[in-house]
Amino acid sequence: MDNDPFQLFEVSVEQCHLLIVNIIEGRNISKGSINDLIDVPDPYVVVHIRAAPDGKKQTRAIDNETNPKWKEVLEYYLPPDEAIATVAQITLMDANYTFDEPIGQVEYDVGKVEMNQTVRKTFIFNETSEVDIEFKRVINKKYNLRSSLALCGGEKTFRKSRKRVVQANMRKIMEIGAPRTLRETPTIAIMGSGGGYRALVGYSGAVRALKEMGIFDCATYIVGLSGSTWYMSSLYSHPSFPEEGVWPATEDMRKSISTNLIRLVHPQSLMRYGNRLRTKMRSGQPVTFTDFFGLLIGEHLLGPERMETACLSDFQKKIENGKAPMPLMTCLHVRSDVSAMVYHEWIEFSPYEIGMAKYGSFVRTSDFNNKFFMGVISKNFHEAPLHFLMGVWGSAFSILFNRLVAKTKPNESGKKQDEDAINILRNNDITVKMTDCDDSDEEMPDELMPEEEKPEEKEAEEKKTTSNENSSSSTTWGGYFKGMLGFGSKSQSSQNNEPAAPPQPSASEPKTNAIGEEAPGPSSMLDSFIQGVLQAKLFRSREYRAGKILNYMRGLSLNICYPISPFTPTEKECFFKKQDSTKKDEPFDRVFEPISAQKKKVFVVDAGLTFNSPYPAILRPQRTVDLILSFDFSARPTDDSQPFKELMLAEKWARLHNLPFPKIDPTVFEREGLKECYVFKDESDDRAPVILHFVLCNVNFRKYSSPGVERDAEDKCGDFDLFSEGTPYSTFNFHYEKKNFDRLHNLTRFNTLLHKQTILDNIAECVNLRRHSNTRCTVSLKEIRNSVYLSEEKKTGTFRPTQQDRSQSHLLGFLGLHLSS
């Protein structure tokens, strides 16, 4: 029996209608007596219902037949709202070798078809041609979304297995204070922040240290955002993990990023990328610069072979039977008319499912790439490849690619780049706009032409584009890439089936490379490529560089905003709110507004555009996390700057959502100075997690090569800064020499090892709290019945735990959730 109390809360679901269209037969199909003598018709029928997703479907063509018998069934998902016009446009076509010709067209209002009734109609085309069609409307029984506030079955099963593994491992490494029962076994989450390759390298050192101490094997979750997700992706997709530990995967990462990311841009890779993006565009899926960026990041970190096959759902095998912590990645859904700091919705990605807790709506990870309508898959696509998700999770770099790579000023330091970029991300400079194509269900034609611009937008873009940039469309690396994708002018695409190879740059071209440094001639080809690609309309402005996906919540009726914890005391249900348009927006002001369920495509971006640590994924009370080992790799103005900026934003978000969270007192920095780890607790709330906040700093590592071992006088390996002028650890550095990799990796490894006892002591405290506290990870029946989100039927006694339920209360220990009277 599943005694999960979150299972009691029912997420409202409205079912769509299914229209079954049976194309039966035709009679006297004719194109006219003269045309019939020349060519007997090869008829087929096209039925187009604009209100339905993928609403254009057709029968097969029957050769040389004037009385065809198709007997084909076409199915359409329709909204149940009768106010929405549902007119079927029915076209009788004649198939030809060159191009198909219409014989005739009629319209029929399928809204007249009543529920569970069959309507047969005969349609006449061209005065003589007749087609018999049956229509039937029924309630759709399929549903491909999981609508619930509880964790999914796969994660629950994992937690049960992992709990046993964690208890056994804690007993191995803890001399005193180890858990005696499963209920006493705390849930530990390892969490990494964003920060580009700095976060990737830093996280690799921290996780390696946790593995060496045995603490990694005591964690239930490993969570990431932006750059730290790249480390997690590389680790969990590596064939050696988890059987051989974390070092083989880390060693491969070290080798991979010792070459510059931009150096992957060469004709062979461009050809592969172009084919990938062209195929995706033709299928009707959205394509932005984030797709291209994901291909670059994927190949750089995973290599060309693993990149071709790796998918997030594959990670299920890595964690089966609880043999490794479950990875959780994060990003944001944002809207086009407001900055991400003001309005955003956190999306969590696990090997089992992807979704938003705000709506209690989740899809299987393998289904995330599909087209949905009212919770039903209307069109299947292959699972989103891991490299695409890596591009989405770190899409801040994609959005700012032009500014941060192609247009960086010569001799500008990495520190200055970081400061400018953070200001851009936090000062509402990332707004994006939706276009008409975002409401289109049509597949992209072969020409792959971008959608039409409004006249005033087109004029503005033309003013921005110089004659040199225009000429690059056919004679530079950018033109080469655009030619492979198939977009550009129609005359170009018709005259040249294959793109011409780019010429060598002339001697008069500036000798600066893609990151603004002086360089020999060949590097300027990279500049030419980047500038050319970004000047293509597909990628020119920021809205084409934010990630874009098919909206899996399309068509849903959204009325209630479910809290992260439905047991939070509230006076009434939290219906979605509309912000006062006269009020100036402040951070998080509009997070309770709903997603646009009418949009077919939505923007997803790097979660670091709000705050740089993925706390929302592990603050869900369903996961009952006791201890958070937070590793913050965020950029700071200087090495000795206060390190709590991101943590305080996370606290503000938690308070806004009424989630237990320890008070973050920034004055601790003044009292204790800069150190590797700070401990935050809430002594007054047993449900608040303990946070061990690991800061990226170089304090003791300068003096000690390992904990307790002083460096020799000539050993200068620890003598380096992280955020000084000219640092190699800039957020936007995608090239780490092995020396720089080793320094940062060994620094975070040292900092983590240095606080082994701190971690063990806090694990013991969590065990003791679970042992003696009546409220820790416990939900009382009173709290359940007082929740405004529980139906009246269940409040009045439907859920009454029996003696058998109480005798099986140990099952709840696997979930970390318990019932108390």
GROMACS .gro file of C-alpha atoms in nm, residues 344 346 564-565 568 588 592 611 615-616 619-620 646-662 664 689 691:
model
   32
  344HIS     CA    1   1.004   3.213  -1.397
  346TRP     CA    2   1.150   2.591  -1.230
  564ILE     CA    3   0.541   2.331  -0.332
  565SER     CA    4   0.400   2.197  -0.004
  568THR     CA    5   0.152   2.496   0.412
  588PHE     CA    6   1.004   3.701  -0.799
  592PHE     CA    7   0.255   3.284  -0.924
  611PHE     CA    8   1.966   3.250  -0.859
  615TYR     CA    9   1.741   2.469  -0.432
  616PRO     CA   10   1.381   2.444  -0.565
  619LEU     CA   11   1.324   2.180  -0.123
  620ARG     CA   12   1.016   1.989  -0.235
  646GLU     CA   13   2.302   3.348  -0.436
  647LEU     CA   14   2.218   3.172  -0.111
  648MET     CA   15   2.020   3.473   0.010
  649LEU     CA   16   1.819   3.478  -0.314
  650ALA     CA   17   1.740   3.110  -0.259
  651GLU     CA   18   1.626   3.193   0.096
  652LYS     CA   19   1.397   3.467  -0.039
  653TRP     CA   20   1.246   3.219  -0.288
  654ALA     CA   21   1.192   2.962  -0.013
  655ARG     CA   22   1.024   3.215   0.217
  656LEU     CA   23   0.797   3.322  -0.068
  657HIS     CA   24   0.686   2.959  -0.108
  658ASN     CA   25   0.653   2.898   0.268
  659LEU     CA   26   0.921   2.631   0.266
  660PRO     CA   27   1.137   2.558   0.572
  661PHE     CA   28   1.479   2.715   0.521
  662PRO     CA   29   1.748   2.820   0.770
  664ILE     CA   30   2.102   3.312   0.626
  689PRO     CA   31   1.724   2.125   0.621
  691ILE     CA   32   2.286   2.356   0.477
   0.00000   0.00000   0.00000
